[in-house]
Short mmCIF file of C-alpha atoms in Angstrom, two decimals:
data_model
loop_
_atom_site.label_atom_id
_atom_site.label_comp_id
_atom_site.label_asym_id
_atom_site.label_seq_id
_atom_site.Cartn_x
_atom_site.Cartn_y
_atom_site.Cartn_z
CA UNK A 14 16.97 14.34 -14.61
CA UNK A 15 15.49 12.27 -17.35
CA UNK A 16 11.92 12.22 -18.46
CA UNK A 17 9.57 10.07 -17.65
CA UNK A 18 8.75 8.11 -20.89
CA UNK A 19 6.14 5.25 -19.09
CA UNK A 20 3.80 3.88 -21.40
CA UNK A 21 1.11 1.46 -19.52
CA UNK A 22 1.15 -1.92 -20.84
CA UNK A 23 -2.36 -3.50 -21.77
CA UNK A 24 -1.92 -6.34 -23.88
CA UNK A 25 -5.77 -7.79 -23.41
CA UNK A 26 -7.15 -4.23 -24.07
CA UNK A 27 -8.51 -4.16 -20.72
CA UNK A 28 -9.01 -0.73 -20.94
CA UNK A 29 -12.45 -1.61 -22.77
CA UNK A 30 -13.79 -3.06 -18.97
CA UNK A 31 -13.05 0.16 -17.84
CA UNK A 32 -15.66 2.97 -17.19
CA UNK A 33 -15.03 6.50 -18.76
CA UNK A 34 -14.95 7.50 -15.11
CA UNK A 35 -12.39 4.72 -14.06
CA UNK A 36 -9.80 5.88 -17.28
CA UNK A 37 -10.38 9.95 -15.99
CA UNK A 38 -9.26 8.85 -12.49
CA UNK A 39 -6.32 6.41 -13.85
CA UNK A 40 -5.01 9.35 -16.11
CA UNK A 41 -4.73 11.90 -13.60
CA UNK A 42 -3.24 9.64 -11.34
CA UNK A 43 -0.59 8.76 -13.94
CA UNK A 44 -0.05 12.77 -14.75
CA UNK A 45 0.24 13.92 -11.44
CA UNK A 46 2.79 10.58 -10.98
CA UNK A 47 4.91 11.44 -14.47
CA UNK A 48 4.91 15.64 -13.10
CA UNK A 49 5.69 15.54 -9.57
CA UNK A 50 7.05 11.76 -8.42
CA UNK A 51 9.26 10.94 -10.75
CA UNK A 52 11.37 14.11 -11.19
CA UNK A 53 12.46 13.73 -7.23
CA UNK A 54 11.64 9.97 -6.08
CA UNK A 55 15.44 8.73 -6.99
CA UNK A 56 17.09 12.09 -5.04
CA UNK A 57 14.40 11.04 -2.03
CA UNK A 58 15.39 7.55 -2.13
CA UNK A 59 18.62 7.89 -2.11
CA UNK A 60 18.38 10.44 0.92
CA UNK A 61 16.13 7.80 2.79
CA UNK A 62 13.22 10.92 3.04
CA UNK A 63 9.65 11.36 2.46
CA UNK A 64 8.46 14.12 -0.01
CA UNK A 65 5.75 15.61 2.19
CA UNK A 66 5.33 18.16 -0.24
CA UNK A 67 3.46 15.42 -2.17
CA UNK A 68 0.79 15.12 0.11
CA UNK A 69 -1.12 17.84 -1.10
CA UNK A 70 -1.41 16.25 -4.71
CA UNK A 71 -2.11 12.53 -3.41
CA UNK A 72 -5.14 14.30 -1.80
CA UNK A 73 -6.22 16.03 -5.16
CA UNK A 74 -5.85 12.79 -7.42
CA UNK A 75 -7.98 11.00 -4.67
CA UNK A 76 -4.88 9.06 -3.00
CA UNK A 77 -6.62 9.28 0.53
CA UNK A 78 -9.88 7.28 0.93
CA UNK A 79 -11.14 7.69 -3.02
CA UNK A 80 -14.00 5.16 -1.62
CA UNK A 81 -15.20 7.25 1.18
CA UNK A 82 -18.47 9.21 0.89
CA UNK A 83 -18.49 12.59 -0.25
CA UNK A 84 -20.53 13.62 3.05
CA UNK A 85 -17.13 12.97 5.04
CA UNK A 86 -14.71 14.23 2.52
CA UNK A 87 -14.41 11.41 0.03
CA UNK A 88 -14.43 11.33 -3.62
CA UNK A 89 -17.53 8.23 -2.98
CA UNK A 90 -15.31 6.26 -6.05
CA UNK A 91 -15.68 2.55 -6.51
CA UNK A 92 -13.17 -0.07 -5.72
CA UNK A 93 -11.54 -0.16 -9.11
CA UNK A 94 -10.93 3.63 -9.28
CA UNK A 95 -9.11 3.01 -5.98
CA UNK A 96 -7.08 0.66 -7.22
CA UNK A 97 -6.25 2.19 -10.40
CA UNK A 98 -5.35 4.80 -8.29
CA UNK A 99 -2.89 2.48 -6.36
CA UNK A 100 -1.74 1.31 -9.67
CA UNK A 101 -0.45 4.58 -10.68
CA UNK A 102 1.48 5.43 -7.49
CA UNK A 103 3.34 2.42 -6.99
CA UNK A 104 4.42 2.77 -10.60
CA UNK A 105 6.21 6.06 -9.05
CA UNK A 106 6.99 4.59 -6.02
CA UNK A 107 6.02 1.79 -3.46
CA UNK A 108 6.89 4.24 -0.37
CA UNK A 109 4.47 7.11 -1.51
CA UNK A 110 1.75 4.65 -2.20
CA UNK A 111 2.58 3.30 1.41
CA UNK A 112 1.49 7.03 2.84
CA UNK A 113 -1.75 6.77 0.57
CA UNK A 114 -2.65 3.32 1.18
CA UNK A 115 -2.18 3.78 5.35
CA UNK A 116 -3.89 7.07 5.19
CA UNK A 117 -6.86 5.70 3.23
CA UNK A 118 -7.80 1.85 3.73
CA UNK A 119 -5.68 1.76 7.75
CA UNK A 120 -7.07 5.29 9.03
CA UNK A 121 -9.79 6.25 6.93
CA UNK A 122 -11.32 2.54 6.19
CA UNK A 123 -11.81 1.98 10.45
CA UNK A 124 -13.25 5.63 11.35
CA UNK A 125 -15.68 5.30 8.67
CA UNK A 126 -16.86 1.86 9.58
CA UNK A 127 -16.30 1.26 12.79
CA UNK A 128 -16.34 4.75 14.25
CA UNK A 129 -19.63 6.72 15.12
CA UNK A 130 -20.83 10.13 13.12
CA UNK A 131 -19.15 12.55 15.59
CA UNK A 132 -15.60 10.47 14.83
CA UNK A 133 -16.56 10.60 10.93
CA UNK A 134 -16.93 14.19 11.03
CA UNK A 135 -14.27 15.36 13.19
CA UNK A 136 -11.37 13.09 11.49
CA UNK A 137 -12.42 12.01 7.70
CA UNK A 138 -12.53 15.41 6.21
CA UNK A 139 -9.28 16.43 7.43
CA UNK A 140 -8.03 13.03 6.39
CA UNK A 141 -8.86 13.27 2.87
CA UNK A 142 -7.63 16.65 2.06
CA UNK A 143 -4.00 15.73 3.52
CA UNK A 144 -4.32 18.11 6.49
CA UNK A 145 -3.84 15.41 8.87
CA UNK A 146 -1.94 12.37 8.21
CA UNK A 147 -2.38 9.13 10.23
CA UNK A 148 -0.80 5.87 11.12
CA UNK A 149 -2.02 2.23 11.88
CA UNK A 150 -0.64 0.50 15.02
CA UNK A 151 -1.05 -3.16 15.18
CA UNK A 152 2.18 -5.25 14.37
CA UNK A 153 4.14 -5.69 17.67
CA UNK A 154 7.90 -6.27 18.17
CA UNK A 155 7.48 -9.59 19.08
CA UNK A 156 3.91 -9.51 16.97
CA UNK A 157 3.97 -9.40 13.37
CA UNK A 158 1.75 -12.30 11.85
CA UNK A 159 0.10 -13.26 14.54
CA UNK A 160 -1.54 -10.28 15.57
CA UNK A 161 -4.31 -11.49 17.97
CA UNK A 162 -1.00 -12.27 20.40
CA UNK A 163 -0.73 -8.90 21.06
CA UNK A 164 0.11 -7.02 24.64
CA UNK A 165 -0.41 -3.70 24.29
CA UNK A 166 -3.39 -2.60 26.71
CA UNK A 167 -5.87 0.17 28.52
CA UNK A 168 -7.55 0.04 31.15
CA UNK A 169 -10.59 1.59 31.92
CA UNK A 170 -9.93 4.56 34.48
CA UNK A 171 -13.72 5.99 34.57
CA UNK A 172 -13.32 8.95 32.83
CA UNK A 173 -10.52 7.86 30.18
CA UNK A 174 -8.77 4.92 29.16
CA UNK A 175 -5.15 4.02 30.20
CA UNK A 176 -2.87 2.40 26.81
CA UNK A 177 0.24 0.99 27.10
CA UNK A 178 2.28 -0.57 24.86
CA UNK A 179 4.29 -0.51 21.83
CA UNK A 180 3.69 -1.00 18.09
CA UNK A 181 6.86 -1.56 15.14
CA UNK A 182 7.26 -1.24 11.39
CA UNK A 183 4.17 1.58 10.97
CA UNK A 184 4.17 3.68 7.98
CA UNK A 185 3.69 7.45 8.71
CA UNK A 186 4.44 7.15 12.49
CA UNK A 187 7.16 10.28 12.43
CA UNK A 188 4.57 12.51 11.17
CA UNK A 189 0.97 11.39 11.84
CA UNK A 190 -1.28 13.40 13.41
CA UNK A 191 -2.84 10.64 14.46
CA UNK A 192 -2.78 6.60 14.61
CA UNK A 193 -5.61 4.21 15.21
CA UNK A 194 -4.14 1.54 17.38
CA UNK A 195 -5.26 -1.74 18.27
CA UNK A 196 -5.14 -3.05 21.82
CA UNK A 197 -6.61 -5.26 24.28
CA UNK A 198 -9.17 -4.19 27.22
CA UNK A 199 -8.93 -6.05 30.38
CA UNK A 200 -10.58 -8.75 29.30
CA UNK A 201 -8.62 -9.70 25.96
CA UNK A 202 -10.92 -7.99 23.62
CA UNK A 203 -9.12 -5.99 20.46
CA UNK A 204 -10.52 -2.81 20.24
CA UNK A 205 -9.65 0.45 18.35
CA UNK A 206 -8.61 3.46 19.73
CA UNK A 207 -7.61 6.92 18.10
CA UNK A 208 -4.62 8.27 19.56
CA UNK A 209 -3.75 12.01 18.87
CA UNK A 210 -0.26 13.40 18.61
CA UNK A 211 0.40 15.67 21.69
CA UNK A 212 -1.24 13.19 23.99
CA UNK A 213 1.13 13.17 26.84
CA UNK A 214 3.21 9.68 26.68
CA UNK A 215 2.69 9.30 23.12
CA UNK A 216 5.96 9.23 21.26
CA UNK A 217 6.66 8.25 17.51
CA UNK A 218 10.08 7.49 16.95
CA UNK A 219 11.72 7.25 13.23
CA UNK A 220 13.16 3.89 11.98
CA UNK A 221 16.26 4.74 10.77
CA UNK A 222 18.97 2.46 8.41
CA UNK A 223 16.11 0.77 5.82
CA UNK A 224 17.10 -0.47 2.73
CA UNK A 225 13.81 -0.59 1.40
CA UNK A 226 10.99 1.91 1.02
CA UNK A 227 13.51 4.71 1.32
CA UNK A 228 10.88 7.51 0.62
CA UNK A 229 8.49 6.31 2.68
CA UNK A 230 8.85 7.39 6.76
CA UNK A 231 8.60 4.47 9.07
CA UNK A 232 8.39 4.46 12.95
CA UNK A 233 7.31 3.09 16.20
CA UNK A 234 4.62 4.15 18.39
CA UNK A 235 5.24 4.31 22.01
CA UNK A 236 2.66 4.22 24.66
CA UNK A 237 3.61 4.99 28.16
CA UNK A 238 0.43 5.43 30.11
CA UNK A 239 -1.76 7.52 27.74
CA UNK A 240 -4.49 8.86 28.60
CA UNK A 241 -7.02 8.66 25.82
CA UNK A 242 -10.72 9.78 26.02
CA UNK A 243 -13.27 7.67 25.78
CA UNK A 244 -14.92 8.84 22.94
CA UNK A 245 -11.62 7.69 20.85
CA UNK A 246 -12.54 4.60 21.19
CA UNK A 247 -14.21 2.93 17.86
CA UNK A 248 -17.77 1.85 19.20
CA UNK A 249 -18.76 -0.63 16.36
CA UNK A 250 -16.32 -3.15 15.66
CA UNK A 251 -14.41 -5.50 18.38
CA UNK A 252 -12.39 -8.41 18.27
CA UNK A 253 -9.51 -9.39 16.22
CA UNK A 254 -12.14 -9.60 12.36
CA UNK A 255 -11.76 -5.06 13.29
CA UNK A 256 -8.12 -4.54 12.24
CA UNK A 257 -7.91 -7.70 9.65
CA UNK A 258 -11.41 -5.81 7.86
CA UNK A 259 -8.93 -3.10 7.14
CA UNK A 260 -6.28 -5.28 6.07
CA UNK A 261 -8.38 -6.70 3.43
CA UNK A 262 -8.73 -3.10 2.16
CA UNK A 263 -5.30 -2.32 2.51
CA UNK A 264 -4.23 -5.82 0.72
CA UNK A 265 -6.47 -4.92 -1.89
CA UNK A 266 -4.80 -1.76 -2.80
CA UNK A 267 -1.57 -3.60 -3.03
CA UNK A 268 -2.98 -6.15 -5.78
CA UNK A 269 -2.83 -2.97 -7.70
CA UNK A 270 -0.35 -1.28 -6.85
CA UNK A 271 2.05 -4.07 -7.15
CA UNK A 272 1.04 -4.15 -10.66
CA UNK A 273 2.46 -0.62 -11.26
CA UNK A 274 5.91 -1.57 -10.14
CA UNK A 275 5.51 -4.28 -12.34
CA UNK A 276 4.69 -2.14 -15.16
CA UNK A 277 7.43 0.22 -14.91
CA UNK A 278 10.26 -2.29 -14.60
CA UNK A 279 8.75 -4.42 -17.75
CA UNK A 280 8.69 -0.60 -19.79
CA UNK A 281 11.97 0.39 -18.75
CA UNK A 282 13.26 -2.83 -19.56
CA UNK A 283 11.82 -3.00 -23.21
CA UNK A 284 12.48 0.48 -23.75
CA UNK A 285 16.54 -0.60 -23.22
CA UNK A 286 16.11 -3.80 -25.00
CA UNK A 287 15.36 -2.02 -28.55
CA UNK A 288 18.44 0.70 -27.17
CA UNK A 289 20.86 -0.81 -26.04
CA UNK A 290 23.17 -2.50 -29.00
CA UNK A 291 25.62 -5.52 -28.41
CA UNK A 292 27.11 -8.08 -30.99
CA UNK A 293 25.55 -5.56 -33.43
CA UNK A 294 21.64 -5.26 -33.03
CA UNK A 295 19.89 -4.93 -30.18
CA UNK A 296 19.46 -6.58 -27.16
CA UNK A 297 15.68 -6.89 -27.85
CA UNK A 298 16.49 -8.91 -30.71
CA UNK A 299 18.01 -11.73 -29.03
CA UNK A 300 16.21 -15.09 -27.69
CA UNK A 301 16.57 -14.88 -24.15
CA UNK A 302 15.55 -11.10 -23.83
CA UNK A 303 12.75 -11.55 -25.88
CA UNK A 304 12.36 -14.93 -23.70
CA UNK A 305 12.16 -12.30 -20.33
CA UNK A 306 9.97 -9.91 -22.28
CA UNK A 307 7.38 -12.33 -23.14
CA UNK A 308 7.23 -13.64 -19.57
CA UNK A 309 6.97 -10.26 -18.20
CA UNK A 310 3.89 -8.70 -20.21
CA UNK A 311 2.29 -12.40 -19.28
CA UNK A 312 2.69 -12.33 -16.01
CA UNK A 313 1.28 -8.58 -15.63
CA UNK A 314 -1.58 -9.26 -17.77
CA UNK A 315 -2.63 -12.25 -15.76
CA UNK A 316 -2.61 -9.89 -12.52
CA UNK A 317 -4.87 -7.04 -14.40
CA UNK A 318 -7.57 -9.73 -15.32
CA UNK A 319 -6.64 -10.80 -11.49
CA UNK A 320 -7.48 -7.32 -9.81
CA UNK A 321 -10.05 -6.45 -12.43
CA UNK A 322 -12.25 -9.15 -11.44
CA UNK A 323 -11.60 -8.65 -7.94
CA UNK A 324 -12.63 -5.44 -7.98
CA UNK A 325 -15.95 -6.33 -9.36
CA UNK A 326 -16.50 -8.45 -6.82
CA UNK A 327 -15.42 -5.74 -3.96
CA UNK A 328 -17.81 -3.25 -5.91
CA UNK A 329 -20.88 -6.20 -5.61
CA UNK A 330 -19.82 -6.98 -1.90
CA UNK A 331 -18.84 -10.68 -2.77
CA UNK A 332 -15.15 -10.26 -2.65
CA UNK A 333 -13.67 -13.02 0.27
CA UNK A 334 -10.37 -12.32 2.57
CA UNK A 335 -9.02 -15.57 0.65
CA UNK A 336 -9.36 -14.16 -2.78
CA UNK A 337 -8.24 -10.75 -1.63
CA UNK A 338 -5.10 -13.07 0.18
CA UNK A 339 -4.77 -14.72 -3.25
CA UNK A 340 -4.27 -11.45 -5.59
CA UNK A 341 -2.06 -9.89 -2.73
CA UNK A 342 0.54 -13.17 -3.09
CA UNK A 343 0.41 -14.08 -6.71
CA UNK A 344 0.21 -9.57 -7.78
CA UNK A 345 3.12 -8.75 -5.25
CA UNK A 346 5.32 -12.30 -6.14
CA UNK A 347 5.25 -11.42 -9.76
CA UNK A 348 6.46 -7.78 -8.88
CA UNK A 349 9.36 -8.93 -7.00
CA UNK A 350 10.46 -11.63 -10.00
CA UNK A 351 9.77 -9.42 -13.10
CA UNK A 352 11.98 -6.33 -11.09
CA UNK A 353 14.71 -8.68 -10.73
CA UNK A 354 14.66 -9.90 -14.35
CA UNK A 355 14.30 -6.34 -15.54
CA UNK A 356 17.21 -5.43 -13.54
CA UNK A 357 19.57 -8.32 -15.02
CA UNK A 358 18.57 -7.20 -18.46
CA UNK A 359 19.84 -3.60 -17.85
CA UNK A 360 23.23 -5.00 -16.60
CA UNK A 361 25.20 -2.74 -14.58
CA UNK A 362 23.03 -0.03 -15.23
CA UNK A 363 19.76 -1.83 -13.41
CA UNK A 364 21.55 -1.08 -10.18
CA UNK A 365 22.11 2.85 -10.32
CA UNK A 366 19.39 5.72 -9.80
CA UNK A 367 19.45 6.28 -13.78
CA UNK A 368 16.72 3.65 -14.25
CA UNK A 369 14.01 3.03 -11.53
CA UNK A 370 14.33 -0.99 -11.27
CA UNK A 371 16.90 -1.48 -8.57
CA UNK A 372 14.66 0.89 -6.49
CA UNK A 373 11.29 -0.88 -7.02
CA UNK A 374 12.93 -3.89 -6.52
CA UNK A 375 14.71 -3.08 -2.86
CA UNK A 376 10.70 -1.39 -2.01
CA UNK A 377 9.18 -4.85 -3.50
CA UNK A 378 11.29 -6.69 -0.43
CA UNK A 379 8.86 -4.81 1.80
CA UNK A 380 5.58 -5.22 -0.17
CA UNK A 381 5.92 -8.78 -0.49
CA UNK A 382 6.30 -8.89 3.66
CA UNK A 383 3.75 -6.36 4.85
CA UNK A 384 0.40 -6.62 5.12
CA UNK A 385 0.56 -10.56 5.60
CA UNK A 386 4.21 -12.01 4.21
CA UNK A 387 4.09 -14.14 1.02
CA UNK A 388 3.55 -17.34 3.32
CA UNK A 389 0.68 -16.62 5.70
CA UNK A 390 -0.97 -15.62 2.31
CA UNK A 391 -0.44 -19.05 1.01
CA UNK A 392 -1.21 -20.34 4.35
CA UNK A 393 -5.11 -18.94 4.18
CA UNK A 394 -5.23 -20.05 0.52
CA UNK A 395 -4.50 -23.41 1.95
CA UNK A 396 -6.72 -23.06 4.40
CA UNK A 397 -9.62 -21.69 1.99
CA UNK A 398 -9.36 -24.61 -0.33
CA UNK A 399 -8.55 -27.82 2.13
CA UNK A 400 -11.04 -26.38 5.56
CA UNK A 401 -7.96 -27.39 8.01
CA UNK A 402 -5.70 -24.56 9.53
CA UNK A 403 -2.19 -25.01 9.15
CA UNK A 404 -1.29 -21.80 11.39
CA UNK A 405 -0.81 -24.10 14.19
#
């Protein structure tokens, strides 16, 4: 097992824009991540499982709903701590930051601000310390990026609603305790609905045979006339702007966390550079390394001034989908090349479980395609800057 030797590029000293509060909640983050993730995350990878005994620590570093207020369980941190926080789990592992990103910005985000107080207080606090785990159910198999074409239903039977449907590719579904699922009433209209494991027709099965996101658990959610009480349903949000609100959240987070993946390939890949000795010096001392190198520590620096500002504008309310769209692309595209460079400059070794770059890279595949794929994110940039939609 080796150690983990991660030192956190910051080549702009952008730790000086950080609060004294914002570094405390960045370093324990990065502790807990160097003590308890790295150690196992290759042997769980490799066994395609979650470490659930991890939950227990993403709750005490503030992995689930940092944002939300203390009155309902929530460490009532800003939007950079949360994405600091982000930072420093998907620089362990894009699969456990999965589990805290679902749990916080698709579970927790929605209850808080679209559910009433008697939903806030019976779910949040249980949320936040880990003791329930929940899922997010809105792609559909035949679904994915357009969302608002979706067919799963209820029906309103007097006393309870009847759903129906199915949902794919949702993070946590084996295990959840519950899932906040999007459907349409009998008129069209999206509306959210919490949906409690044990319900009778509600059925969660695993996704087996993933390459990517290995140590993260991934499922469908099956809905074959569930009854669900009425007061599950989310009173104050409706309409297809509910479940994209929390995607902006959840894109957010991955800004950030796609920067830690980042990070670790570009300090494993230096580290190896000054090591690792061919035609007598190191390969660090050669052109085209140093060539890789250079591009690297650009590229992340340019998405930490990217997220930084971003989260100032979340904090001041003034943050748009589009630029939240924006970071998500550019942050999670620069990810996926500067893993794949890292891993060339290892050689045969990039590929093994020795080093950590073949494994961010296979969980980058996934990153760059959830939460809106690299396209559709370009797509709403277009859209942003020109006025015209080019969706159909």
């Amino acid at each position: 097992m080796k150690p983990d030797l991660f030192q956190s590029p910051d080549y702009y000293l952008l730790d000086d824009l950080l609060t004294e509060e914002h570094k405390l909640v960045r370093d324990a983050a990065r502790a807990w991540v160097k003590r308890d993730v790295s150690p196992i995350i290759e042997e769980y990878a490799q066994k395609a499982e979650f470490p659930k005994q991890l939950i227990k620590g993403l709750a005490e570093i503030g992995g689930f709903g940092p944002y939300i207020p203390a009155e309902y369980g929530g460490a009532g941190l800003d939007q950079i701590s949360y994405g600091l926080i982000m930072q420093e789990i998907e620089r362990g592992d894009s699969g456990v930051r999965s589990t805290s990103s679902v749990q916080s910005s698709l579970v927790m985000y929605p209850i808080w601000k679209y559910g009433n107080e008697e939903q806030r207080m019976k779910y949040l606090p249980k949320l936040a310390t880990g003791e329930w785990i929940g899922c997010f159910g809105l792609t559909e198999p035949d679904h994915g990026s357009n969302p608002g074409g979706m067919v799963t239903n209820f029906k309103d039977m007097g006393d309870h609603y009847l759903l129906n449907g199915a949902k794919m590719w949702i993070s946590n579904a084996p295990f959840a305790d519950i899932a906040v699922v999007w459907a349409k009433d009998e008129t069209g209209r999206i509306h959210g609905l919490v949906v409690e494991r044990g319900m009778e027709g509600f059925t969660t099965p695993e996704t087996h045979n993933k390459w990517s996101l290995r140590a993260s658990a991934t499922g469908e959610l099956i809905f074959d006339n569930v009854k669900v009480p009425k007061e599950n349903l989310l009173p104050n949000k409706s309409g297809l702007g509910a479940p994209l609100g929390c995607l902006d959240s959840a894109r957010y987070g991955i800004a950030w966390g796609a920067i830690g993946a980042a990070m670790d390939c570009y300090d494993t890949a230096l580290r190896y550079s000054k090591e690792r000795i061919q035609f007598d010096k190191p390969i660090g001392a050669t052109q085209l390394q140093q060539k890789k190198l250079a591009e690297m520590i650009t590229e992340i620096t340019k998405a930490q001034l990217l997220t930084w500002r971003l989260g100032v504008l979340r904090n001041e309310g003034r943050a748009t989908s589009a630029q939240i769209s924006m970071a998500k692309r550019n942050n999670v595209n620069m990810a996926v090349e500067i893993a794949r460079e890292a891993r060339q400059m290892l050689g045969g070794m990039g590929i093994t479980g020795e080093y950590s770059i073949m494994r961010h890279m296979m969980n980058l595949e996934s990153v760059i395609t959830y939460e809106g794929t690299h396209d559709i994110h370009l797509l709403i940039t277009g859209m942003d800057v020109t006025g015209f939609s080019a969706f159909k």
